[in-house]
Every structure is written in C-alpha cells, then in structure tokens.
XYZ file of C-alpha atoms in Angstrom:
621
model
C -72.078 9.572 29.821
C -70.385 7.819 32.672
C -70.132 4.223 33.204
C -70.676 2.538 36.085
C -69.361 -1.123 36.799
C -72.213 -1.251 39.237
C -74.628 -0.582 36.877
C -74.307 -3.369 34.756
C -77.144 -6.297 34.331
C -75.910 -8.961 33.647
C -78.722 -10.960 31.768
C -78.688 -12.760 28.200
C -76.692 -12.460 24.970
C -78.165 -12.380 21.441
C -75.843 -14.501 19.477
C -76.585 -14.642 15.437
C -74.825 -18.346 15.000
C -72.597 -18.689 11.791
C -70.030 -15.782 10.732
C -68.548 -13.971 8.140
C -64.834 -12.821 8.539
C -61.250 -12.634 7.431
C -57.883 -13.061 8.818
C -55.138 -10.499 9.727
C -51.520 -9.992 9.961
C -50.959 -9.904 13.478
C -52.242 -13.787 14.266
C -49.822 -14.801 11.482
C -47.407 -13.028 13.029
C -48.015 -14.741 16.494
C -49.166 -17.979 15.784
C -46.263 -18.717 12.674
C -43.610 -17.426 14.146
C -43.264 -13.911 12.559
C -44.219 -15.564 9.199
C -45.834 -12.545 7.116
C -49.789 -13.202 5.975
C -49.297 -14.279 2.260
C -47.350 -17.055 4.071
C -51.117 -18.203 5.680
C -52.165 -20.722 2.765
C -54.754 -22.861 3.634
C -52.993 -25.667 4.604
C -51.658 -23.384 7.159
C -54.726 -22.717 8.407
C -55.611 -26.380 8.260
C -52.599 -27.475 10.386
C -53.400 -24.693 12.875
C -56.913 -26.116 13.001
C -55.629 -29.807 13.454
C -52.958 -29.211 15.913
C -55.079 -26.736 18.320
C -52.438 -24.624 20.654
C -53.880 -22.826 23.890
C -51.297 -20.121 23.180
C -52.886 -18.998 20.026
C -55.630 -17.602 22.351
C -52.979 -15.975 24.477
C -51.467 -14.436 22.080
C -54.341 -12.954 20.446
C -55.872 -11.879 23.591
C -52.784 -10.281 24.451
C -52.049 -8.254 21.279
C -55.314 -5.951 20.861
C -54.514 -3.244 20.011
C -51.597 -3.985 17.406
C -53.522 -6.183 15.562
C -57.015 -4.230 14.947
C -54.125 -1.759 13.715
C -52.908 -4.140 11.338
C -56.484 -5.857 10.012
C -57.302 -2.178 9.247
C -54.170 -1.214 7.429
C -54.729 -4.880 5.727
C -58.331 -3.835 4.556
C -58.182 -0.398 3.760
C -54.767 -1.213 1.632
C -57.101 -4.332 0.221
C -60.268 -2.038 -0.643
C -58.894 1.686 -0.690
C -59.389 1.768 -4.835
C -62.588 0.284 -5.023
C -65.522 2.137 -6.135
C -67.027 2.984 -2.980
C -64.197 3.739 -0.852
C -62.210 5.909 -3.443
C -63.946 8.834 -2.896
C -63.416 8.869 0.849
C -60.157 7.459 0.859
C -58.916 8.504 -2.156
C -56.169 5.276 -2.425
C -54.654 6.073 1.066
C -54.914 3.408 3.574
C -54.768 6.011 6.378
C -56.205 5.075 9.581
C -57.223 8.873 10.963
C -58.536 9.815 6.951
C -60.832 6.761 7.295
C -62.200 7.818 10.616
C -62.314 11.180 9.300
C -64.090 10.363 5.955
C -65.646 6.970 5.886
C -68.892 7.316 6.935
C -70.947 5.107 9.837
C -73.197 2.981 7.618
C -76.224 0.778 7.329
C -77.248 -1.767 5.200
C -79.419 0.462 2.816
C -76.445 2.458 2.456
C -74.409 -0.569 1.182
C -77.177 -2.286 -0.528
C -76.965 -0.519 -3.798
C -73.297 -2.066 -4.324
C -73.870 -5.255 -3.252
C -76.422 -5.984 -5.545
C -74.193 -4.698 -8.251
C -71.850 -7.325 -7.439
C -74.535 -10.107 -7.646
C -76.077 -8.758 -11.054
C -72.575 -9.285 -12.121
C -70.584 -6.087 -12.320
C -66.864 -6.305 -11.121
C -66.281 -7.212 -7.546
C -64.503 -3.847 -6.871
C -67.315 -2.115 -7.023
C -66.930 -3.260 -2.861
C -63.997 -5.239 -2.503
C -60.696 -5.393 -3.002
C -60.294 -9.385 -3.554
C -63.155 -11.518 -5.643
C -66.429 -12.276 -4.226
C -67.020 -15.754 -4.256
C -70.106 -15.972 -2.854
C -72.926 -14.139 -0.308
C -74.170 -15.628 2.436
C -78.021 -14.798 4.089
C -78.677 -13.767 7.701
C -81.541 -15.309 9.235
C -84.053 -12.537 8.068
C -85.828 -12.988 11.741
C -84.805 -10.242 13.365
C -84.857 -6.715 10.948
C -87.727 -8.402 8.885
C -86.109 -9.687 5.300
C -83.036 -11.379 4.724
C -80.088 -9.412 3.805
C -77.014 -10.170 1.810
C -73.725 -9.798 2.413
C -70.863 -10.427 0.305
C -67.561 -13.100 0.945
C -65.043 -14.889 -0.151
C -62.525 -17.948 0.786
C -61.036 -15.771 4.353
C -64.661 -16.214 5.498
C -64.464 -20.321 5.527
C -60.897 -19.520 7.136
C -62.014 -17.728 10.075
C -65.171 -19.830 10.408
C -63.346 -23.159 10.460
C -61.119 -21.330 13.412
C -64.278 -20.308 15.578
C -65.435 -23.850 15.467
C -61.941 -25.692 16.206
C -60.878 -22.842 19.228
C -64.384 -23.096 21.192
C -64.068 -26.551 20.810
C -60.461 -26.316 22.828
C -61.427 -23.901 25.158
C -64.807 -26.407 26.035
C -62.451 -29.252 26.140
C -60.317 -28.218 29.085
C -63.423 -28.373 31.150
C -64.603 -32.261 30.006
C -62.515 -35.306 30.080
C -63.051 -38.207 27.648
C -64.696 -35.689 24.959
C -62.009 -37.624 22.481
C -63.766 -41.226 23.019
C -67.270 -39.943 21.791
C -69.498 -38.295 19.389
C -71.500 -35.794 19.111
C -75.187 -35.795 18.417
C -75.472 -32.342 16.755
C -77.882 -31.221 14.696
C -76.652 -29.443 11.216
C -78.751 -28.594 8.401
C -78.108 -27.467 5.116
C -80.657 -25.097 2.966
C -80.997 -25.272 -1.043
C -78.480 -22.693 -2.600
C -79.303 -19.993 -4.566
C -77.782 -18.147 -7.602
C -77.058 -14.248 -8.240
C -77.874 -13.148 -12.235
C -73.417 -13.722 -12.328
C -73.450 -17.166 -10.825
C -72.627 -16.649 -8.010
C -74.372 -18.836 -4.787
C -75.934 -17.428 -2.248
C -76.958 -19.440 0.586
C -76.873 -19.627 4.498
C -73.483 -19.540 6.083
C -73.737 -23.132 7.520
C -74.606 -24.494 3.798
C -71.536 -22.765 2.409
C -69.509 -24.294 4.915
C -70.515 -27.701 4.943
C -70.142 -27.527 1.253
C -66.832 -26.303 1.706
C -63.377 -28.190 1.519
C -62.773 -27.442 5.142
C -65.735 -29.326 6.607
C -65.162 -31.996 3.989
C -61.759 -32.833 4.722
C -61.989 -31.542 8.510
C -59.140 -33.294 10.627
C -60.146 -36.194 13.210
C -60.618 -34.109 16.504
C -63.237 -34.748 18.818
C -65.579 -32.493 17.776
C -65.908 -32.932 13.886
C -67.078 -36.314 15.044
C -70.433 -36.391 14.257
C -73.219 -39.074 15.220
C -74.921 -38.293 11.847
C -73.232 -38.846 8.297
C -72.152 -35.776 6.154
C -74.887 -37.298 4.077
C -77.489 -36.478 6.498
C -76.196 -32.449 7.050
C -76.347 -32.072 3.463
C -79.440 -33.459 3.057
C -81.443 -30.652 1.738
C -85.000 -32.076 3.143
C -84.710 -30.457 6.631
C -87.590 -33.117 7.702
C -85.768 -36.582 6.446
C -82.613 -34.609 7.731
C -84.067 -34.330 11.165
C -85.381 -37.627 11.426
C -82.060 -39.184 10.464
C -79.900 -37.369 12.670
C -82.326 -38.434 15.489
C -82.483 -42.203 14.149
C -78.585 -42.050 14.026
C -78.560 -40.438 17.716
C -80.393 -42.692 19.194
C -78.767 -46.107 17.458
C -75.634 -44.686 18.634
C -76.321 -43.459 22.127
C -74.080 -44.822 23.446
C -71.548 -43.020 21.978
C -73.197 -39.509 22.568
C -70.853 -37.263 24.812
C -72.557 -33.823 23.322
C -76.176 -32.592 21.944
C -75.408 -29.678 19.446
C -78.208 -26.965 18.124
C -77.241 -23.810 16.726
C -80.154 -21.928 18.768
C -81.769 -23.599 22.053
C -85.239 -22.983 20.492
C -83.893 -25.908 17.402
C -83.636 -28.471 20.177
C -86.785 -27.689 21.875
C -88.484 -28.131 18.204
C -86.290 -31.544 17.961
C -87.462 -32.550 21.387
C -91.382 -32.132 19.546
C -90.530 -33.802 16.926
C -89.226 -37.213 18.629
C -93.057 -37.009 20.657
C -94.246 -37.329 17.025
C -91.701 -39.678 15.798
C -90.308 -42.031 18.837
C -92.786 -44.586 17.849
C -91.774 -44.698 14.074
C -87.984 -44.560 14.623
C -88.391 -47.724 17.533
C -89.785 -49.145 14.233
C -87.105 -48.746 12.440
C -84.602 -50.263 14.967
C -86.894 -53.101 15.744
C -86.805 -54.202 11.873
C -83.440 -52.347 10.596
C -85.595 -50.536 8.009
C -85.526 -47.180 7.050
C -88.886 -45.645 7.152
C -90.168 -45.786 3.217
C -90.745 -41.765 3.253
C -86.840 -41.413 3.687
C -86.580 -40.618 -0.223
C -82.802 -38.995 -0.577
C -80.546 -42.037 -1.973
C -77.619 -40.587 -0.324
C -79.244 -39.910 2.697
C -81.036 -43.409 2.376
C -77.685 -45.267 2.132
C -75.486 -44.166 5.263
C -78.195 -43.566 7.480
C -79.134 -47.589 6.955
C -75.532 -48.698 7.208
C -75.714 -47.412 10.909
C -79.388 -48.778 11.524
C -77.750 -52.063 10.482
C -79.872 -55.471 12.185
C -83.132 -55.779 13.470
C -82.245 -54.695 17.147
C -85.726 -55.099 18.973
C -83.733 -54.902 22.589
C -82.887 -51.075 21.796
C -86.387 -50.705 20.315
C -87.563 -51.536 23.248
C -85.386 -49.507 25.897
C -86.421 -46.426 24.103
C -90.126 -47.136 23.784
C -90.357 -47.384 27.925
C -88.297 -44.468 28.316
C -90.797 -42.586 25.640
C -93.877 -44.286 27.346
C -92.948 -42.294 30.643
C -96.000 -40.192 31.794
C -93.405 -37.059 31.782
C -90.369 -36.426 29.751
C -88.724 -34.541 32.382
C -85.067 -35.747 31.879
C -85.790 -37.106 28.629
C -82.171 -36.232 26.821
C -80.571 -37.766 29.754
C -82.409 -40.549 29.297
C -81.648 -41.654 25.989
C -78.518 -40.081 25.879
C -77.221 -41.141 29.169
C -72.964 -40.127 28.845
C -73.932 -36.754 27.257
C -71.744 -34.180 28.860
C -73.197 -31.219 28.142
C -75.231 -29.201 25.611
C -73.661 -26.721 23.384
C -76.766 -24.224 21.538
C -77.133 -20.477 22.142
C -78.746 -20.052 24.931
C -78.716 -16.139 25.526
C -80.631 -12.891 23.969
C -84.288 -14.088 22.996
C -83.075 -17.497 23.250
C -82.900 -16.968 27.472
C -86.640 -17.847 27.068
C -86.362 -21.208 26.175
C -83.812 -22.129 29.405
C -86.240 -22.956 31.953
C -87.530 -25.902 29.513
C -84.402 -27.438 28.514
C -83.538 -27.571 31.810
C -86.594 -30.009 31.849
C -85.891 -31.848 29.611
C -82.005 -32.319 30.285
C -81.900 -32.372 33.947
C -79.582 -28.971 34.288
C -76.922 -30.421 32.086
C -74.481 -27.764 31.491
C -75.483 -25.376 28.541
C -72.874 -23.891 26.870
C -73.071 -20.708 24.516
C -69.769 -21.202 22.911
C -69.332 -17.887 20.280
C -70.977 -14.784 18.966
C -70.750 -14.595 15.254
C -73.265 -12.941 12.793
C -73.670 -13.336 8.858
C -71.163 -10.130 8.943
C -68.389 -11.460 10.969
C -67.322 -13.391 13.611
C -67.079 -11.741 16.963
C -65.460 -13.962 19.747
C -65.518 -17.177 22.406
C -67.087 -17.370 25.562
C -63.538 -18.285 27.526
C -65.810 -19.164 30.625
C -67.926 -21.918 28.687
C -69.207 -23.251 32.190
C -70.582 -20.215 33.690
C -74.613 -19.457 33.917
C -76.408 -18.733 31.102
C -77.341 -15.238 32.375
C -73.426 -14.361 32.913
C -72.062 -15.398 29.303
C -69.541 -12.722 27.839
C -67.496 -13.036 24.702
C -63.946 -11.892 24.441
C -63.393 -10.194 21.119
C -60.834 -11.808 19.211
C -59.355 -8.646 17.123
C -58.014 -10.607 14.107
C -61.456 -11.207 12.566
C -62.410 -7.370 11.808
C -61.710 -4.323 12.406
C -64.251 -3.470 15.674
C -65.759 0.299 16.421
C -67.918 1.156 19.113
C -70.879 3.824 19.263
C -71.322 4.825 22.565
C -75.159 4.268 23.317
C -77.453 7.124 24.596
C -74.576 9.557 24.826
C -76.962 12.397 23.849
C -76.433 14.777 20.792
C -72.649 13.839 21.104
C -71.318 11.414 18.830
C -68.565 9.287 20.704
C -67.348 6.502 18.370
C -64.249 4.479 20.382
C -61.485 1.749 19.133
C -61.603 -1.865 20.548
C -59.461 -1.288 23.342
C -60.798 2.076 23.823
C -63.969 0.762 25.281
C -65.223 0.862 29.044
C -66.306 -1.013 31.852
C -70.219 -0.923 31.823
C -70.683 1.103 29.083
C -73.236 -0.026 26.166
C -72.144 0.317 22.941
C -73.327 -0.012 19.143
C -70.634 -2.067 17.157
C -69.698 -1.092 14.082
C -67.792 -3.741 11.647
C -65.274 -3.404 8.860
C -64.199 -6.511 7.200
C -62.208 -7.225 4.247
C -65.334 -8.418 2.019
C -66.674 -4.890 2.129
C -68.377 -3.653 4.532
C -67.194 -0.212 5.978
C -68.121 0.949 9.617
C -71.012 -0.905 9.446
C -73.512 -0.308 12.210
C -74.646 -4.177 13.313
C -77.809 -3.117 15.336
C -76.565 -4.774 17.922
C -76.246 -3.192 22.046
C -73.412 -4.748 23.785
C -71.807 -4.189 27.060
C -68.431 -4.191 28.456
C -68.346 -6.904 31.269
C -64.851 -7.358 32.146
C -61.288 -8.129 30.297
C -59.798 -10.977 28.893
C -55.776 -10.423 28.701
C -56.150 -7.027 27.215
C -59.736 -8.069 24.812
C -62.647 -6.741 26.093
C -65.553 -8.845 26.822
C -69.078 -8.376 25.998
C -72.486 -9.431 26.610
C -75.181 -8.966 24.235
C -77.885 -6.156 25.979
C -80.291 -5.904 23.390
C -81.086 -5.436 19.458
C -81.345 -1.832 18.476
C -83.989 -1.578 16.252
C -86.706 -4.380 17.867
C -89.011 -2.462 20.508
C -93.010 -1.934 21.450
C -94.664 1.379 21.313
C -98.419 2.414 21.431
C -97.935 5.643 22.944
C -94.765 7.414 24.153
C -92.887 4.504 25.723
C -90.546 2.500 24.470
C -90.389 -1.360 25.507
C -86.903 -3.271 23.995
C -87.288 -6.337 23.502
C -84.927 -7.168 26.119
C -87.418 -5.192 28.692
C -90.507 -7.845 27.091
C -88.204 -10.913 27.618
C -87.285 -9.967 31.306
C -90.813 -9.203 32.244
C -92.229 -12.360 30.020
C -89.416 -14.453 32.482
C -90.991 -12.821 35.625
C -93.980 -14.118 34.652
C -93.329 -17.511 33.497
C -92.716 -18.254 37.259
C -96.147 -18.012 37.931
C -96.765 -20.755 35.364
C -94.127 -23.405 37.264
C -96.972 -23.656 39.999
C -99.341 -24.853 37.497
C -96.922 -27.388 36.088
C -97.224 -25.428 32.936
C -94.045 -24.353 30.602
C -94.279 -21.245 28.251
C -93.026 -23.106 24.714
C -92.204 -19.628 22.490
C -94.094 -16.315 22.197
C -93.869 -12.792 20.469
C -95.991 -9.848 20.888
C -96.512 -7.153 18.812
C -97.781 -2.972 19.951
C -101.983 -3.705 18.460
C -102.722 0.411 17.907
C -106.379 -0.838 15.862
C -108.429 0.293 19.639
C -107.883 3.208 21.658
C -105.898 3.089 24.236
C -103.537 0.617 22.354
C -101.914 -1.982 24.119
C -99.285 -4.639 24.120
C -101.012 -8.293 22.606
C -98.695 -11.349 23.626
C -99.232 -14.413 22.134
C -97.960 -17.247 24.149
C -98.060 -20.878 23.107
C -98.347 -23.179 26.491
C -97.692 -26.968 27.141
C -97.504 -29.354 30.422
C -94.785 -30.700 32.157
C -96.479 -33.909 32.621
C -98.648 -34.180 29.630
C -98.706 -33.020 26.031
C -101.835 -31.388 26.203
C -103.320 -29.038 28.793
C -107.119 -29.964 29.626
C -107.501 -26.793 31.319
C -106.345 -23.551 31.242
C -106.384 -21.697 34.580
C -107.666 -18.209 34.333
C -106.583 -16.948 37.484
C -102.709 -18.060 36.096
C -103.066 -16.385 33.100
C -104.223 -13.308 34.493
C -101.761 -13.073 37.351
C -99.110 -13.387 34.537
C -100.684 -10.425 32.996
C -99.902 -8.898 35.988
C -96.885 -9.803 36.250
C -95.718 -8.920 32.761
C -96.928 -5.463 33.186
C -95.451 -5.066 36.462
C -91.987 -6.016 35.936
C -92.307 -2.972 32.536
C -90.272 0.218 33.609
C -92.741 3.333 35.222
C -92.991 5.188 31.805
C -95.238 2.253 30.859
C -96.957 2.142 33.724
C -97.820 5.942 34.108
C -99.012 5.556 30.632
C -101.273 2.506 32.078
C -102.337 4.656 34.607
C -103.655 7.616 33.191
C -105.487 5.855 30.284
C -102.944 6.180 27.654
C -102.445 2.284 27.069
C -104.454 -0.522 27.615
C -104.320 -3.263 29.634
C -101.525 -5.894 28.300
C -103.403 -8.720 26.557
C -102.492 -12.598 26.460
C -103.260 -14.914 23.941
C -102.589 -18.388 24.978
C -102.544 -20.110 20.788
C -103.155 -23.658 19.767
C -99.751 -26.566 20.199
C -98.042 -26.063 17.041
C -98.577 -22.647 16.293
C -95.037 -21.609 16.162
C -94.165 -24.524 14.131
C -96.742 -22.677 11.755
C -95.418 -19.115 11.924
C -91.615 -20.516 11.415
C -93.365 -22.076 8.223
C -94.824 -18.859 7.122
C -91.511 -16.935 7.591
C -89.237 -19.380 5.909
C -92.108 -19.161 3.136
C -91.057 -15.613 2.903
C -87.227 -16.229 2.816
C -86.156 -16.545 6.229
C -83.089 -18.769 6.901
C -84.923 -22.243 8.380
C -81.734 -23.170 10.063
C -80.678 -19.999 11.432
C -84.294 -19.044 12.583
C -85.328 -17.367 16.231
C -88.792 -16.302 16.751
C -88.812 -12.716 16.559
C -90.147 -11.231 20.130
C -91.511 -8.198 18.768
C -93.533 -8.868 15.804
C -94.723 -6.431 12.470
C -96.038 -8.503 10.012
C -99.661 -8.499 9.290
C -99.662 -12.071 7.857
C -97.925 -13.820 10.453
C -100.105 -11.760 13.309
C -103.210 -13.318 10.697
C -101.661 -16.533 11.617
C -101.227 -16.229 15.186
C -105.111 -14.808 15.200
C -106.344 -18.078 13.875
C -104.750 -20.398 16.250
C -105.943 -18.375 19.099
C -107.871 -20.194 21.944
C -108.266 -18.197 25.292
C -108.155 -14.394 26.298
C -106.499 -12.859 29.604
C -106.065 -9.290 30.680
C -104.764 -7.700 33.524
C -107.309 -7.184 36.357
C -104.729 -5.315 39.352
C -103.854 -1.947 39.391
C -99.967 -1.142 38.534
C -97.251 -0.530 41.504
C -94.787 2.757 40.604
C -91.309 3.258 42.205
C -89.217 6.359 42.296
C -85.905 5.674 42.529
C -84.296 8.830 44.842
C-alpha cells in the first residue's frame, strides 16, 4: 500500500500514561562510555537520572538501528530457554529464526502463562529473569484489566521517562528550578497473586519504589503535595490534600500535573464542591475532621500551618466569580504550563481546559503503556493536534504491522518504517512478552535523528457498527469536535461523553450520551433544542459516506443524543472502577459495551435530540 506524506492527518494521540520496560546494551554503551550493561547498577541509573545530559537523547536518537539489534539479542539470549519461547526458538537467540518462528501475539495468547506465574509456578515459564511483580492497565479501553508481568528494569526505564521529558520541557521554561509543582499523583491499594507477588497500577509500584523515594532534588520531583499525600490510598482525602497543599502554596506553583486531561477537569469539579471547605481550613489552620489517614493528617497540617484568613479570603473572591473562566490562572498565578495527556480521546476535553487555564501551554510529554514505554514528545510546545513521539529504541524491541495492507502480511523493523504509513506496533520486552500486538494505530509523522516519530491514529479494536459501516472511535471523536462548536454559541461546554451502536430497534443507530455544563454557571436552566439538534447534524455529517448512504437508504437510524444529568460520569467512572478498572489511570471509553454502565447512563438521562436534516454525500474524483 503506498504512503503518502500528503495524506497524513495530523489530529490526536492516545497515550496510556505509566510504562513497563527494560534497558539495553546500546544506551550503556553510549551514555557510560562503552561500559558493557552488567556495568548499569542502579546507582548508575540513579546518577544518570540526577545529572540529566542532552546528549543521552542524541545519542539514542542517533543509534536506531544498532540498538533495537542489541535489546533483541539481549532478550531473546535472556528468554530463549523459557517455556514458551523454547519451542520456537529452540535456545538460539537468532534474530531471522525469531521472525521466522515467533509468532504475532495477543494477550489471550499470553494469558495462559502469565497467570501461571502469578499462581506461583517458576518465572520461566515467560521470562528469563524473576518476576517481581505485575502491574494493571487501566481496563478502560479493551473492557477488563489485564496483567502483565515485570521486574526491577521496569522502575529503571520508568524513572528515565520521567527525568528526560522533564529536560527536554525544561529547555523551553526558565526558572522551572525555583518552583514546585502542583501535580496530582495517586496511589491505588495493592493486590496479591496466590505466590505473593503484588499486583497493582504502575504509578503505585513506582511511588512505592526506592527510586521515587530517594528521587534526587531536580525541579521536577518537587512536589507541592507530601509523599504522604500520593500514597495516601483514599483517592478522595488524597485529592483534597493535594488541592489544600496547592493552594497554601501557590505561590510556589510553576506546573499543574494530571496524568490524563480528563483528571484535571474532574479536579477542577471537585474544588466547585470543596473551595468553600478548604478556605475553611486556611482561615482556622485546621484540617477538615473527615481527613482520617494519620500520615496524611500530619504533613498535610504542617504546611496548612496558622490561621491565615488573608489567603482564605483571596481565594473565596476568586471562587465567588460568576464564571471560572481562567480559574487555574487565577489561583495559581506563576504556573507555566500544564503537563497531562492531552491527545487520543483525551483531545475532547481541550476546548475546556483551555477555559479554565486561559490557553496555558499543554504539554503531552510521553507515550508509555502498562507494556512498555514508547518515547518523548521532543517538540513539548507544539499544538495539541500536532504531538508526535520519537521512539526511543532502548526500551523494547519495536515491530510494525503495516495497517490495511490487504491479504499481505507486511511486518517492518523500527527504522524500516515510512513516512505516512499507519502501522500496528508490536512489542517485545524483556519481562515476556513476544511480538505482542498493542492494539494500537500509529503513524509515521516525521524523523527525529534517525527515530521515527509517531502520532497515535486510533485504537484498533474500539469502533461503532449497526449495519455494514464501521465508525473508529477516532471518526466519533472528530465528528463529536465538529459539533461541539455549535455548543460555544450557546455558552455551553461538552464535559465527557461515549456512545455506544443501540441494535434493540430497527434501523439501529448510533446513541451518544453527552453530559453538558455552562461556561458561566454550574447549571444549565435550559437546554436549547434547536442546539442539540443541529449538533446531531453535525455529528452525522462530519461521519464518512458509507454511514451516510446507510442513513440514506434506511439502513441506520437517525444518530440519537442524550444530554445526562451533572455528575453522571463521575458515576460511570464509579461503576467501572467497581469492576476493576485502574481509578488513576482511567479515560472514559468513547465507544461503550457494557450493559450495566449503558443502565447507568439510561437513568441519568434528561432530554432527547435527533437529527431532523437530510445528510450531504461527496465523491471524491
């Protein structure tokens, strides 16, 4: 299939925050001066961390195609004898008999061994080196939360990701090393595996980790918020304390932190609930009495320190404001930027933050997954809509399936990849996965050195169908963003919505559920029916012509909106952490399956809009 630099879209990134990975050979190589790997203890990687060097980057950039050599030969020679390579591999760490023999794999394939691990057979049942733990994805996006085993390189590599984006952002601020940052970390309650082993969100593994804990004094391991706070394991007193600490130190505050854009939207709700109580707090220098964890309890009122009713007091008029356009700004007035994921489903969300932060620079800084880490976004001040990642090839060994190539199988190395071409990635890491296929679309934007970079196109497995189209979740959000201009002239904002392909009446059709607020009040009075039903129109409009021949002719229905009660999303996040999702990796999935949560969405319903205009088609010649 050819691939067209003109052809490419440049729109939003799906970025999974929080990785899984190992090291290889070649970084050693470049960044220790030809030092060999085993050389690479941990206080190695400490020092490298501390002592950040642009060249590192440079190096790695510039070494592609040696070093995904070397990472393979490093894994393969690592996990050639264990129990599920050995038959393909038979002990060789041959890089033409693995792509010959290891098969392209998904996680039902790999399941089976995994869970052997955590029942407590031997970790080389999958891996070459112990398993020492296995961390969760979010469990938003395929459905259920899957497991994936890891061990100390995964800390190693995840400690790097934070300190390089945090060098490559820093060229682009000055006085980043006189601040803090207000960032909000959360840690979830660990589980155990039948052999003891804990299993638990990436983040909580690494905050729990000797890294975090002894973390060097650089700018951005300097926190507004006490360790005691992110490790609080009440996500509600954690919230409220990070905010309390935020706002007594706001001075200070040079960066706001989320891992996903949609977190700080929900943080911006829950100061409209909680402004009053926390100017309470200041006014008195008392912790609210519902604040229960001792640890928690104890540094978060060492900052609060004295009755200070002059704060108290600056931050009740600025809450008091009629609108909250600005609002971050305003409380947080030397804040420098904001650093959350901002692309993929999260591109939603933009248009709101902006609101609320007056266009302060938003910066998605990395694409990493629960599987492994991926790369940095090298251009950290570009638009939201143009992020790309450069691949750092030291993290895994990378594969690409060419996408929509037809009945030909075209699988391609990391530097083998090119311009405007989409591509499946397939991972192998040294924890055990093999050519695993990530579900994720990427495509090829530009180069970096000689590493390709990427921007996320679309998940491969999240799409509406009632008939014989197929919508991708990508398609929805574009079209949902069409129509969410049509809303600005009613002073409305679009909080969060997902949709779901309702097949129960004939013609089917395409049911979004969209939960609505205003930009100058909490509430909305009114709802304006001819809005909602131009954005109808606009949703369906913006679809591709297989859709709307299939509108046409009678073989879907006309695309429903729901417009659902405030809160509602607050309550289906509850109801799929309640079934094991991560709560502080979640995303609101855009296409949605589940009969309970579409039971929950039904309930909070409140208004009804359909389209009511016939549907434009264009030929392309």
């Amino acid at each position: 299939m050819p691939c067209l630099h003109d052809a490419i879209d440049v729109n939003t990134i799906r970025v999974i925050e929080f990785p899984i990975a190992e090291n290889a050979k070649g970084l050693t190589s470049l960044v220790q001066n030809q030092r060999t790997k085993r050389q690479l203890n941990m206080s190695m990687w400490a020092d490298l961390s501390d002592k950040l060097d642009e060249k590192v980057l440079e190096d790695l950039t510039s070494n592609v195609k040696q070093m995904q050599d070397d990472v393979l030969k490093e894994i393969l020679t690592l996990n050639a004898n264990t129990e599920y390579l050995r038959p393909f591999l038979h002990g060789s760490s041959d890089k033409e008999l693995f792509k010959k023999n290891v098969p392209v794999t998904t996680y039902d394939d790999v399941k089976l061994f995994i869970d052997r691990v955590a029942n407590g057979e031997p970790f080389d049942v999958i891996s070459g080196k112990p398993v020492t733990g296995f961390s969760l994805s979010s469990g938003t996006s395929g459905g259920k939360r899957k497991m994936f085993p890891c061990n100390k390189k995964y800390l190693e590599n995840l400690n790097f990701i934070y300190c390089y984006r945090s060098l490559v952002i820093s060229k682009h601020f000055d006085g980043l090393e006189h601040g803090k940052g207000m960032v909000f970390n959360f840690c979830v309650p660990e589980q155990t595996t039948p052999s003891g082993l804990p299993v638990s969100a990436a983040t909580t593994l690494f905050f729990k980790s000797d890294y975090f804990k002894n973390r060097p004094s650089y700018w951005h391991w300097s926190f507004t918020s006490p360790d005691e706070v992110i490790l609080c394991l009440d996500n509600k007193q954690s919230l409220y304390c990070h905010l309390l600490c935020g706002i007594v130190l706001r001075d200070e505050v040079v960066k706001v932190g989320t891992a996903f854009v949609s977190t700080l939207l929900r943080v911006i709700t829950f100061l409209e609930k909680h402004w009053k109580e926390i100017c309470t707090n200041i006014r008195y220098g008392h912790l609210s009495e519902w604040i229960t964890d001792i640890s928690c309890r104890d540094s978060v009122s060492k900052i609060l320190g004295e009755p200070n009713p002059e704060l108290a007091d600056l931050i009740e008029n600025e809450c008091n404001q009629k609108s909250w356009e600005g609002i971050i700004q305003r409380l947080w007035p030397k804040t420098k930027f904001i650093e959350s994921i901002a692309t993929g489903q999260m591109a939603q969300h933009i248009p709101t933050l902006e609101f609320y932060s007056n266009k302060l620079p938003l910066i998605s800084s990395s694409y990493v997954s629960s599987e492994t880490m991926f790369g940095i976004n090298i251009n950290p001040l570009c638009k939201p809509q143009d992020v790309s990642y450069t691949f750092m090839p030291h993290f895994s060994y990378f594969e690409f399936l060419l996408v929509d190539a037809g009945d030909e199988v075209e699988i391609v190395d990391l530097v083998d990849v090119k311009l405007g071409c989409h591509y499946e990635t397939l991972v192998t890491n040294h924890s055990g996965l093999h050519r695993y296929k990530m579900g994720d679309i990427v495509q090829v934007t530009g180069f970096y050195n000689n590493a390709p970079q990427f921007r996320f196109a679309r998940r491969g497995n999240l799409v509406l169908s009632v008939h014989m189209e197929i919508t991708t979740d990508q398609a929805l959000l574009n079209a949902v963003t069409h129509a969410k201009m049509v809303l600005e002239s009613s002073n409305l904002m679009l909080m969060d919505f997902t949709g779901y392909a309702d097949i129960s009446t004939t013609p089917g059709h395409y049911v979004l559920y969209w939960e609505l607020k205003g930009k100058y009040s909490n509430d909305i009075a009114k709802i304006d029916d001819k809005v909602l039903v131009e954005c109808c129109y606009v949703v369906e409009e913006s679809l591709d012509n297989f859709y709307k021949e299939y509108r046409k002719n009678g073989s879907i229905g006309a695309l429903e909106i729901r417009v659902v009660q405030q809160g509602t999303f607050d309550s289906l996040m509850e109801f799929f952490i309640s079934q094991g999702a991560s709560s502080t990796q979640y995303k609101t999935p855009i296409c949605i399956k589940s009969t309970e949560a579409i039971a929950i969405l039904e309930r909070k319903v409140r208004a009804r809009f359909f389209t009511d205009k016939s549907l434009s088609l264009k030929f392309s010649s």
